[in-house]
Coordinates of N, CA and C in Angstrom, one line a residue:
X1 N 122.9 177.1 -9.8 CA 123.2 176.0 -9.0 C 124.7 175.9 -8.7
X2 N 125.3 175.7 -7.6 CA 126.6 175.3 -7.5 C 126.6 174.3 -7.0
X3 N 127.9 173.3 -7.4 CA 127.7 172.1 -7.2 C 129.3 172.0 -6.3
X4 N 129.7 170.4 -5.8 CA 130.1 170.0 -5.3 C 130.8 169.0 -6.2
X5 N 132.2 169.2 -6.3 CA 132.9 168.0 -7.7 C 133.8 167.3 -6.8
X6 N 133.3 166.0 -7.0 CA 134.2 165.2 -6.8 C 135.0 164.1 -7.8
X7 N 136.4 164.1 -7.4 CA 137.1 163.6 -8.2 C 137.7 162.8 -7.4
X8 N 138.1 161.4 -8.3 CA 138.5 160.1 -8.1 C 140.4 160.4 -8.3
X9 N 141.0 159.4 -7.9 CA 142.7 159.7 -8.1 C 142.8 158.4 -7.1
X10 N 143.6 156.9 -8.2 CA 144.3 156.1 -7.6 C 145.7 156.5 -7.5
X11 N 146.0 155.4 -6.5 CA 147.4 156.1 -6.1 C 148.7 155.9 -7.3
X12 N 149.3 157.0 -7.0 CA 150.0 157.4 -8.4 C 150.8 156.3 -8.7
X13 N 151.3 155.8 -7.9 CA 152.3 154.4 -8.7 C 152.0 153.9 -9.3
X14 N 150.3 153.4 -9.6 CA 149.4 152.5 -10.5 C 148.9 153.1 -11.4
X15 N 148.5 155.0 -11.6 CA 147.8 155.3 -12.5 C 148.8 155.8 -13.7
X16 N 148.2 155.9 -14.7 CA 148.5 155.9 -16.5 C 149.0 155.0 -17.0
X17 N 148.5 153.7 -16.7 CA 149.8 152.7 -17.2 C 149.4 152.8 -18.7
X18 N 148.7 153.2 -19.2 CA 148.0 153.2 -20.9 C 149.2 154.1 -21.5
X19 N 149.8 155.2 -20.8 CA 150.9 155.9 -21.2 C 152.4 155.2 -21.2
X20 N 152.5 154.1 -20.8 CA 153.9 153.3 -20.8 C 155.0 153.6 -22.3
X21 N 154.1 154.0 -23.4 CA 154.7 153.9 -24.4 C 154.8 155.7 -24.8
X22 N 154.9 156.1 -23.8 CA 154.8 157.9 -23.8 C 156.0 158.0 -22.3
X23 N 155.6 157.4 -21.2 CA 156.7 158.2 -20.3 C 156.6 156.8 -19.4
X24 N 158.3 156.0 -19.2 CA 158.4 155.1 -18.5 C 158.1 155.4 -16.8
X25 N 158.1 154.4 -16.3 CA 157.4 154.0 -14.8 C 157.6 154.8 -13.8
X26 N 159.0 155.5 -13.7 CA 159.7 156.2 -13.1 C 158.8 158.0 -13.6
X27 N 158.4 158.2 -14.3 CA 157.7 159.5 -14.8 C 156.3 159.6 -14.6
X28 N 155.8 158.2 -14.9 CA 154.6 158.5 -14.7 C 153.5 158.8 -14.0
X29 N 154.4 158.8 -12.8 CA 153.5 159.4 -11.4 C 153.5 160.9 -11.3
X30 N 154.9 161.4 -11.9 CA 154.5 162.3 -11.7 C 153.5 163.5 -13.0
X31 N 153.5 162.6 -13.9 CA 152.6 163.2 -14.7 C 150.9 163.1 -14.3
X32 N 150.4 161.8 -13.5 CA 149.1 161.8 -12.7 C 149.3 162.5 -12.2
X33 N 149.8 163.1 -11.1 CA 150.0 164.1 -10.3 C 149.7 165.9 -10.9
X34 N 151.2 165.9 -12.0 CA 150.4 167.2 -13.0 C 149.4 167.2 -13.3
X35 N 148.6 166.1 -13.8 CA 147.2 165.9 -14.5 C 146.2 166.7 -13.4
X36 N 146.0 165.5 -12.6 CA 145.3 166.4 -11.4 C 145.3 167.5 -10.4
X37 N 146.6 167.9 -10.6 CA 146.9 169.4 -9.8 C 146.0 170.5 -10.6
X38 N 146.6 170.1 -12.3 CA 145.8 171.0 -12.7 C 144.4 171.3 -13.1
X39 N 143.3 169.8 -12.9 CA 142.7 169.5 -13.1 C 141.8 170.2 -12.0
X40 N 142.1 169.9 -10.9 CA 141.6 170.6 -9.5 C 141.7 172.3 -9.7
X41 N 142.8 173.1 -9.8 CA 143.2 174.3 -10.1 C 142.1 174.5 -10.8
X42 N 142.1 174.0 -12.2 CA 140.8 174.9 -13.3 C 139.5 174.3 -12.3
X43 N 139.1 173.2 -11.7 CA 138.2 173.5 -11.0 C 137.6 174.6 -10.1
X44 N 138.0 174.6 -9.2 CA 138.0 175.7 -8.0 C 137.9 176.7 -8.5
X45 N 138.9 177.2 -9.8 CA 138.0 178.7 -10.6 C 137.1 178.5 -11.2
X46 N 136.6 177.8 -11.0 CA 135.0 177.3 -12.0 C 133.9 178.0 -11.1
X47 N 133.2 179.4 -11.8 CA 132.5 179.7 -11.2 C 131.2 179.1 -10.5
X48 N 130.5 177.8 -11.2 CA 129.6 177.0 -11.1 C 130.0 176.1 -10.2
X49 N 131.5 175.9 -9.7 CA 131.3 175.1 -8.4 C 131.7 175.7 -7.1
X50 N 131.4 175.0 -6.0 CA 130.9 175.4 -4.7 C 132.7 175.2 -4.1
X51 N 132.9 173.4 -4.3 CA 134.2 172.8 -3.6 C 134.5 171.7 -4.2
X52 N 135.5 171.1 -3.8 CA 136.1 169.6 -4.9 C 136.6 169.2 -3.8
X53 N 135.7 167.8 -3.8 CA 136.4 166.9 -2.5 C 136.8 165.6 -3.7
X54 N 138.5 165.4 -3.7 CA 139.1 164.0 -4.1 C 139.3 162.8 -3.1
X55 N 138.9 162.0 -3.8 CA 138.9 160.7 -3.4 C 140.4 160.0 -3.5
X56 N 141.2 159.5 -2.7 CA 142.5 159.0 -2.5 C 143.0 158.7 -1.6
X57 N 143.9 157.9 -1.3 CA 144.6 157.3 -0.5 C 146.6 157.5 -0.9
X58 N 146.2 157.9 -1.8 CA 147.9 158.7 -2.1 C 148.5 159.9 -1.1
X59 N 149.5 159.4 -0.4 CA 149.8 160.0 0.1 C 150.1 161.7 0.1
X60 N 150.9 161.9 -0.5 CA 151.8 163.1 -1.6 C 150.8 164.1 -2.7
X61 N 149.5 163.0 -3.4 CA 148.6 163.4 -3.8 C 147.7 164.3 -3.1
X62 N 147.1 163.4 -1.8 CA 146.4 164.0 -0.9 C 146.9 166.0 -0.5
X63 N 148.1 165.3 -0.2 CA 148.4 166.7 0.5 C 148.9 167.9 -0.6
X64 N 149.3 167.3 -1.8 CA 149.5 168.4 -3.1 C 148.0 169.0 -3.4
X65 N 146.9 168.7 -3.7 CA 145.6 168.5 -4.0 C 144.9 169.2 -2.4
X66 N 145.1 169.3 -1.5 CA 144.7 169.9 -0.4 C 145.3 171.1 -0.1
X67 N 146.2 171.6 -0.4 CA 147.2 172.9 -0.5 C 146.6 173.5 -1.8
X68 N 145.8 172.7 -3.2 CA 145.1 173.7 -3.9 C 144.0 174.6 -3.1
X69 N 143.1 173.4 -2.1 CA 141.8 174.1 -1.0 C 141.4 172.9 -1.2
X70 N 141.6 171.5 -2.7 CA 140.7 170.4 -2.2 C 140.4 170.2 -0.7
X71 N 138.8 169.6 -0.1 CA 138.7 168.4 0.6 C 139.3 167.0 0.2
X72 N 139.8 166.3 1.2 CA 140.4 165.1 0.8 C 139.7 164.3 1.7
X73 N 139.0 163.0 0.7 CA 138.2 161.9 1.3 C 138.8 160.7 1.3
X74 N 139.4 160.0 1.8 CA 139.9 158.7 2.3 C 139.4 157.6 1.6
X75 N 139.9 157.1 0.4 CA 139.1 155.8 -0.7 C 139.1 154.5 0.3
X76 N 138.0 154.4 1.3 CA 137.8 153.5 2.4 C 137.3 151.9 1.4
X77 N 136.5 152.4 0.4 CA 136.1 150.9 -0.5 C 137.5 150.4 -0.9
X78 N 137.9 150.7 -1.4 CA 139.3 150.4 -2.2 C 138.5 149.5 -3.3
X79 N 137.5 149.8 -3.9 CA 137.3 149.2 -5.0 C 137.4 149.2 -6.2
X80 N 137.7 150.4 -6.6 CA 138.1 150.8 -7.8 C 137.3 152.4 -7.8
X81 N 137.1 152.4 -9.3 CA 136.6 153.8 -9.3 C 135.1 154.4 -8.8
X82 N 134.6 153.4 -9.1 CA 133.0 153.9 -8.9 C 132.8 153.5 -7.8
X83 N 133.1 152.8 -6.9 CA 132.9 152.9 -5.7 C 133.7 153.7 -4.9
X84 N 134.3 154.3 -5.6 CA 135.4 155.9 -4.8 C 134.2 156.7 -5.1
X85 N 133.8 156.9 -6.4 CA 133.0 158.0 -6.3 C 131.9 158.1 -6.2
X86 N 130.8 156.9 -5.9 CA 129.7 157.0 -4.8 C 130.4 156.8 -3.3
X87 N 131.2 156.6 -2.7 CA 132.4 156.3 -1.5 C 132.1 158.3 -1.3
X88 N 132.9 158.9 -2.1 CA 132.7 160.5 -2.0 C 132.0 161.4 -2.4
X89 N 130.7 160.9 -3.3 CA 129.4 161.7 -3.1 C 128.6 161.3 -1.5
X90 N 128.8 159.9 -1.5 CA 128.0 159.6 0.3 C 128.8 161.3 1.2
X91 N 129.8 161.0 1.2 CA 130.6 161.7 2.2 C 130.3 163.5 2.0
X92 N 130.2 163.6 1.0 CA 129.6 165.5 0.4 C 128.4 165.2 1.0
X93 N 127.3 164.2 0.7 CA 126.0 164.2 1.1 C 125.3 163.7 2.6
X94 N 126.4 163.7 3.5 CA 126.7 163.2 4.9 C 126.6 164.2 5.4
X95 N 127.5 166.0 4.9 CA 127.4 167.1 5.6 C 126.3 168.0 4.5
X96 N 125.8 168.1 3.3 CA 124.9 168.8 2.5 C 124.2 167.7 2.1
X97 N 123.2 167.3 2.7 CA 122.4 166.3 2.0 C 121.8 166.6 0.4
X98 N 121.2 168.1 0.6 CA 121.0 168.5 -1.1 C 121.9 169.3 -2.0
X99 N 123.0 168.5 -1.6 CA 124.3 168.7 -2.6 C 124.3 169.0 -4.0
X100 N 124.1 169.8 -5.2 CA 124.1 169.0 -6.3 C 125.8 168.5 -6.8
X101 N 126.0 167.1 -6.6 CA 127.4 166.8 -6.9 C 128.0 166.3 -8.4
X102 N 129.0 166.9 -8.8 CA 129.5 166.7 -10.2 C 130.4 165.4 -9.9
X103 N 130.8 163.6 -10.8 CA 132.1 163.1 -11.0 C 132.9 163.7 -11.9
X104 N 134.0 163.8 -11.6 CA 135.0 164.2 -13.1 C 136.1 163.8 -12.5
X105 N 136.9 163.7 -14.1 CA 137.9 162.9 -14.3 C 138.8 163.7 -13.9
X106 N 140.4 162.8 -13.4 CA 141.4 163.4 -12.3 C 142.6 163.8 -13.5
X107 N 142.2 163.7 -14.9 CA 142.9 163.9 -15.8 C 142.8 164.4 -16.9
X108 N 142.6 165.8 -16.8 CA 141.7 166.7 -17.3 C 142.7 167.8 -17.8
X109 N 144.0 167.8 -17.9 CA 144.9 168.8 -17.7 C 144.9 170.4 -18.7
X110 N 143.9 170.3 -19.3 CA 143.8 171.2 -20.5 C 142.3 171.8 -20.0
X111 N 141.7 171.4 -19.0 CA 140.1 171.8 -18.3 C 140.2 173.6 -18.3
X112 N 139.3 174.4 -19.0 CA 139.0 175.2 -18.8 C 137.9 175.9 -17.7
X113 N 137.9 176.8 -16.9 CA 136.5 177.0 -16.1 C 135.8 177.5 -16.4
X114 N 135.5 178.4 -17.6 CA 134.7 178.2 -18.1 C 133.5 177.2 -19.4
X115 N 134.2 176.5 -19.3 CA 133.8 175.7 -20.1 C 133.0 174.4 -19.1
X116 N 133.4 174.3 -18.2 CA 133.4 173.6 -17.3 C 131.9 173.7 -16.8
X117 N 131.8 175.2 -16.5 CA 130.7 175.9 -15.9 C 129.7 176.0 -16.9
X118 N 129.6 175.6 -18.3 CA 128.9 175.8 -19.7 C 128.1 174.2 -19.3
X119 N 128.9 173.1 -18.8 CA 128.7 171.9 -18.8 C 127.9 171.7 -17.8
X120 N 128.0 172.2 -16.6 CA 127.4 171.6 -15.3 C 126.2 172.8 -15.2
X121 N 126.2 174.1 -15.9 CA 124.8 174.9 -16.3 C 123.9 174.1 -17.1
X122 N 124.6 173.7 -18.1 CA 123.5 172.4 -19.2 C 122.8 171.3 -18.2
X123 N 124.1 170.8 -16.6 CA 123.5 169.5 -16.5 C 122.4 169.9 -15.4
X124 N 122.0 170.6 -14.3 CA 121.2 171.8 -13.4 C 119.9 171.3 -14.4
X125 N 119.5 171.2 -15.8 CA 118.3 171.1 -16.3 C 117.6 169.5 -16.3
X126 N 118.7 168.7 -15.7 CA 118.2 167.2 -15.6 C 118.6 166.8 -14.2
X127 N 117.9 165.5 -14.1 CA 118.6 165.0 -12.7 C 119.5 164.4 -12.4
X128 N 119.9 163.4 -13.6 CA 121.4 163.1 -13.8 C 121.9 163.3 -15.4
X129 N 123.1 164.1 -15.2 CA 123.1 164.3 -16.9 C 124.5 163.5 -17.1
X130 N 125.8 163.4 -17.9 CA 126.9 163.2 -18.2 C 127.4 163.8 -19.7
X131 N 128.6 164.0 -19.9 CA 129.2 164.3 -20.9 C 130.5 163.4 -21.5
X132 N 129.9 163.2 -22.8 CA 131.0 162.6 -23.5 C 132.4 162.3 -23.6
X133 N 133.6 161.6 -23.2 CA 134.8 161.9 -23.7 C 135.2 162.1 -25.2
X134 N 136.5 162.6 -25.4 CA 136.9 163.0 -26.7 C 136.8 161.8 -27.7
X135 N 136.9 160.6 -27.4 CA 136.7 159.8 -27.9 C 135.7 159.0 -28.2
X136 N 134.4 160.1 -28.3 CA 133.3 159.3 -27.7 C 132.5 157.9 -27.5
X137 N 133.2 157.3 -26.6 CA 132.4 156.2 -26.0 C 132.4 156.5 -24.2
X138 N 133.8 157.1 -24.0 CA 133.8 157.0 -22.4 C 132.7 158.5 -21.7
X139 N 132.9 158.8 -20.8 CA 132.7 159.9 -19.8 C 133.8 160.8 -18.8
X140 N 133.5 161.8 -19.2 CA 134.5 162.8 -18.3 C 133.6 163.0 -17.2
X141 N 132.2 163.4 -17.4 CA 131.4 164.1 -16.3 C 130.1 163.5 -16.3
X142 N 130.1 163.3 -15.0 CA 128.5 162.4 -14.5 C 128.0 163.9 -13.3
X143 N 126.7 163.9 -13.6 CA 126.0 164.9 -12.5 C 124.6 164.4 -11.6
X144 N 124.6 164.4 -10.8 CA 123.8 164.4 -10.2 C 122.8 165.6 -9.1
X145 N 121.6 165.7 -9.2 CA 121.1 166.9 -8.7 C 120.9 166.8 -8.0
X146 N 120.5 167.5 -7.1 CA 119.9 167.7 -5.1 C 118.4 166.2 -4.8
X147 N 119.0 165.6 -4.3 CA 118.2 164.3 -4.0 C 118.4 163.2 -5.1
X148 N 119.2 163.3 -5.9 CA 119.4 162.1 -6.9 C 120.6 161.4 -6.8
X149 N 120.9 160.6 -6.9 CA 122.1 159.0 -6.5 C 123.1 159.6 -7.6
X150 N 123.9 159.7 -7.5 CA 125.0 159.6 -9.0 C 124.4 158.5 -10.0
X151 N 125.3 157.2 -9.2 CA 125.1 156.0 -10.0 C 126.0 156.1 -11.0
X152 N 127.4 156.0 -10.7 CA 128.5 156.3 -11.9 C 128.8 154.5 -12.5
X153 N 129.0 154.9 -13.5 CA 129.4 154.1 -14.4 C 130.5 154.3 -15.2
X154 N 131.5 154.6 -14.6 CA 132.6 154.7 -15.4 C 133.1 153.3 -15.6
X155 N 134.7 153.3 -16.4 CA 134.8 152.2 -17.1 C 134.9 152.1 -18.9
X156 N 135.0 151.0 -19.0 CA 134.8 150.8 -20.7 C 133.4 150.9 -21.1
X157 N 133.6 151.6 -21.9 CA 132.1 152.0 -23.0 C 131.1 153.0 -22.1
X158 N 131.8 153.8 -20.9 CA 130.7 154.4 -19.8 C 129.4 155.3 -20.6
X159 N 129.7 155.6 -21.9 CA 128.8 156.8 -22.4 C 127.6 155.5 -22.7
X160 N 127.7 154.7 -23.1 CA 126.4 153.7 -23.1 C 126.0 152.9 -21.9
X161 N 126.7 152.8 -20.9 CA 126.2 152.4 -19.6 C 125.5 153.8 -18.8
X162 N 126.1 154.7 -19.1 CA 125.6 155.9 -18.1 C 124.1 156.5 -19.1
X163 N 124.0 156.0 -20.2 CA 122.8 156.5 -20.9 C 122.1 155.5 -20.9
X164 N 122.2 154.5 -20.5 CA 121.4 153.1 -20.1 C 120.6 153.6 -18.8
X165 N 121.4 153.8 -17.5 CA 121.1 154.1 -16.6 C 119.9 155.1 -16.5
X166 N 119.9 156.1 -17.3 CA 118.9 157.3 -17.4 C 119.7 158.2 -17.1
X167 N 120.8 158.7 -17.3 CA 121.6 159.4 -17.6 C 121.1 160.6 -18.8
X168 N 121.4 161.8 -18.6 CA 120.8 162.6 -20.3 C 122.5 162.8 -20.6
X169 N 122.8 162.5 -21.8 CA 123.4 163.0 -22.7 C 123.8 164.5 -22.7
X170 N 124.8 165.5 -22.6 CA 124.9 166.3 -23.0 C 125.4 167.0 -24.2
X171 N 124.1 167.4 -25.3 CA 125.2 167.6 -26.8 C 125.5 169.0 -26.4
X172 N 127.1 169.4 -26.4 CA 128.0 170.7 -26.2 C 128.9 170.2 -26.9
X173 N 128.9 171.4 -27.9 CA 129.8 171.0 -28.8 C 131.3 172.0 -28.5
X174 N 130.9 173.0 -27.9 CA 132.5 174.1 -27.4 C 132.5 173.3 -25.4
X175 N 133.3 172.5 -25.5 CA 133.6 172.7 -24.6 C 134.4 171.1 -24.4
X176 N 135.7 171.6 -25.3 CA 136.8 170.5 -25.8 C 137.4 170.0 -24.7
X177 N 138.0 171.3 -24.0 CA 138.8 171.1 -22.7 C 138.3 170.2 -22.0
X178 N 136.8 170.1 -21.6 CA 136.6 169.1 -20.5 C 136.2 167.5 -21.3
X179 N 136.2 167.6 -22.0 CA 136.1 166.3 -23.1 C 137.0 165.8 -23.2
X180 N 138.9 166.4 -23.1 CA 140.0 165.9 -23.3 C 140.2 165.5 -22.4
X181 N 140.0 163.8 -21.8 CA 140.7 163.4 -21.2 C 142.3 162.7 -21.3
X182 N 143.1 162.2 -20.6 CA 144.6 161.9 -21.0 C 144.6 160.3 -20.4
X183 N 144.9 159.5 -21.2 CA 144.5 158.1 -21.3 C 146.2 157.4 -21.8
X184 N 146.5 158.0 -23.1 CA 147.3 157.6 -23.9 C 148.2 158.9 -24.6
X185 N 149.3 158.5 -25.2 CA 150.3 159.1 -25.7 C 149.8 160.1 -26.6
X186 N 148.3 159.8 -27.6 CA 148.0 160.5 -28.6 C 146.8 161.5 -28.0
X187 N 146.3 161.0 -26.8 CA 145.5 162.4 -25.9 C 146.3 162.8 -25.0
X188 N 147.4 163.1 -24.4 CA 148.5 163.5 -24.1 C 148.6 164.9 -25.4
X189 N 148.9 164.6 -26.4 CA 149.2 165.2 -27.5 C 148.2 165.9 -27.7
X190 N 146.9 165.6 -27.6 CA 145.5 166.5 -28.1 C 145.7 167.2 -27.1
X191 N 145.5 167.0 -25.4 CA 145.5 168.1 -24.7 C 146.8 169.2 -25.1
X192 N 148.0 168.8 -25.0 CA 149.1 169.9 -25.4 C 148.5 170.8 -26.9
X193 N 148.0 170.5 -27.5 CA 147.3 171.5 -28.7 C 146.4 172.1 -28.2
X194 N 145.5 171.4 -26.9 CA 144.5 172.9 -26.5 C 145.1 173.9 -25.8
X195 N 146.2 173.5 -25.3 CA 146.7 174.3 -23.8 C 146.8 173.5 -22.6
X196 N 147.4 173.3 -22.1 CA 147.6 172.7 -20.6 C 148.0 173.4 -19.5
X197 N 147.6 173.1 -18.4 CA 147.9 173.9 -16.9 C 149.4 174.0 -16.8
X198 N 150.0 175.0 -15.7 CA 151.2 175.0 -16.0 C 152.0 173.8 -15.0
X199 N 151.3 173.3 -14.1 CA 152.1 171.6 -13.8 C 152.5 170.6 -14.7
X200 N 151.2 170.8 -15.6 CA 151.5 169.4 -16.8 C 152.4 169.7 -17.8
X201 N 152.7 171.0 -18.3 CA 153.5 171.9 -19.1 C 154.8 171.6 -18.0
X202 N 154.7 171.6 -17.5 CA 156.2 171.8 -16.7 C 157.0 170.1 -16.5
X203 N 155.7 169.1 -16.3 CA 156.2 167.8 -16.3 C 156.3 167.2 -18.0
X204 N 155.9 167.6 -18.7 CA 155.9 167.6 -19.9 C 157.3 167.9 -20.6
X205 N 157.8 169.1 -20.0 CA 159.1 169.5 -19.9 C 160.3 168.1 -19.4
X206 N 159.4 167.9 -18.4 CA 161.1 167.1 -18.1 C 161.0 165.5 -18.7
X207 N 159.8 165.5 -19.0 CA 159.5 164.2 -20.0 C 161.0 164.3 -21.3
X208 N 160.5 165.2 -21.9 CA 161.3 165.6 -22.5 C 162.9 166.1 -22.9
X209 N 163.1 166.2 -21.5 CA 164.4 166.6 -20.6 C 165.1 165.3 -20.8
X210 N 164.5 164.2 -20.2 CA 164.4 163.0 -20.0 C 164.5 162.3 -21.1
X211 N 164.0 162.7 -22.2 CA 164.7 161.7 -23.4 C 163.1 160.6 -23.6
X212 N 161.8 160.9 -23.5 CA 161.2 160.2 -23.0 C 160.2 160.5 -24.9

C-alpha cells in the first residue's frame, strides 16, 4: 500500500513555544522550520509513501517544504490542528478518493524512512491504526485506509482519545525515530542522541552559536 502523508505546520512565529526555555523567540522559527524540512525530506524517501501534502499558511514554510516536492494545502479552517488535518486529508481525497492517508507530526527531525515505512506496513492491516509518542500518552501517526475518515485527535492525551475512537494501537517497538517527537528542550535532546536531519543539526549549530 502506498499512502499519502499529510502533515500539519502552524505558522512559524507561533510554533514551539514549549521550547522557550531551549531557544528564545527570535530562534525558534527557525528551528520549526529545521524540524519540518527534515521531517518531510525523511518522508519522501519513505518507500511506503506515495506524496506529502502539508497543511499551512506560512509563508517561507510553504515554499521551503514545496522545493522538497511537498504538495502545499492552504490551512482554510484556521482551527487548529485537527481541523488542518481532516482540512488536508479532504483535499488528497478530492483528487484520490481511495487514498490511503497517513497524519504525522511536522516535528519529527530524527524520522528515519525506514522505519517509517515499518509503521505505515503495520498500519495497511487495520482501518485506522496510530502510533504512540515517545512519551507515551500523545501520537505521532494516525492512519487511515482507502474509504475510512481519519478522525484525528491530536492534542493532550491523543493516544487515549485516538484508542477511544477505534483507532488500533501500534505495538513497534524499533522504530524510535518516528516516536521522537520535539515538544521541549529534553526531546530536543533525545532526538540529537538518535541522529537528526542535516537542517536541524545545522540550526542546532547556531542555537549554540547563539549562546542559547
Amino acid at each position: 500500500m502506498q499512502w499519502t502523508v499529510v502533515i500539519p505546520l502552524k505558522p512559524l512565529a507561533r510554533a514551539k513555544s514549549r521550547l522557550a526555555d531551549t531557544a528564545h523567540d527570535g530562534l525558534r522559527p527557525a528551528l520549526a522550520l529545521a524540524f519540518a524540512q527534515d521531517t518531510v525530506a525523511a518522508v519522501l524517501a519513505c518507500p511506503a509513501v506515495r506524496d506529502v501534502a502539508v497543511v499551512t499558511n506560512d509563508a517561507l514554510a510553504a515554499r521551503e517544504l514545496a522545493a522538497l516536492g511537498a504538495a502545499i494545502v492552504p490551512d482554510e479552517p484556521l482551527g487548529g490542528l485537527n481541523a488542518a488535518l481532516t482540512h488536508g486529508a479532504a483535499a488528497v481525497r478530492a483528487f484520490r478518493p481511495d487514498s490511503a492517508v497517513a497524519a504525522l507530526n511536522a516535528d519529527l527531525p530524527a524520522l528515519r524512512p525506514l522505519e517509517l515505512a515499518r509503521v505505515l506496513n503495520a498500519a495497511a492491516a487495520f482501518p485506522r491504526a496510530f502510533l504512540v509518542d515517545a512519551a507515551t500518552v500523545g501520537t505521532t501517526v494516525l492512519t487511515a485506509g482507502p474509504g475510512q475518515e481519519l478522525l484525528p485527535r491530536f492534542g493532550r492525551h491523543s493516544r487515549n482519545r485516538h484508542r477511544d475512537s477505534g483507532a488500533v494501537e501500534l505495538a513497534l517497538t524499533t522504530v524510535r525515530s518516528v516516536r521522537q517527537d520535539v515538544d521541549t528542550g529534553d526531546d530536543l535532546r533525545a532526538a540529537l542522541a538518535l541522529g537528526v536531519g542535516s537542517r536541524t543539526a545545522t540550526a542546532v549549530e547556531g542555537l549554540l552559536l547563539a549562546g542559547q
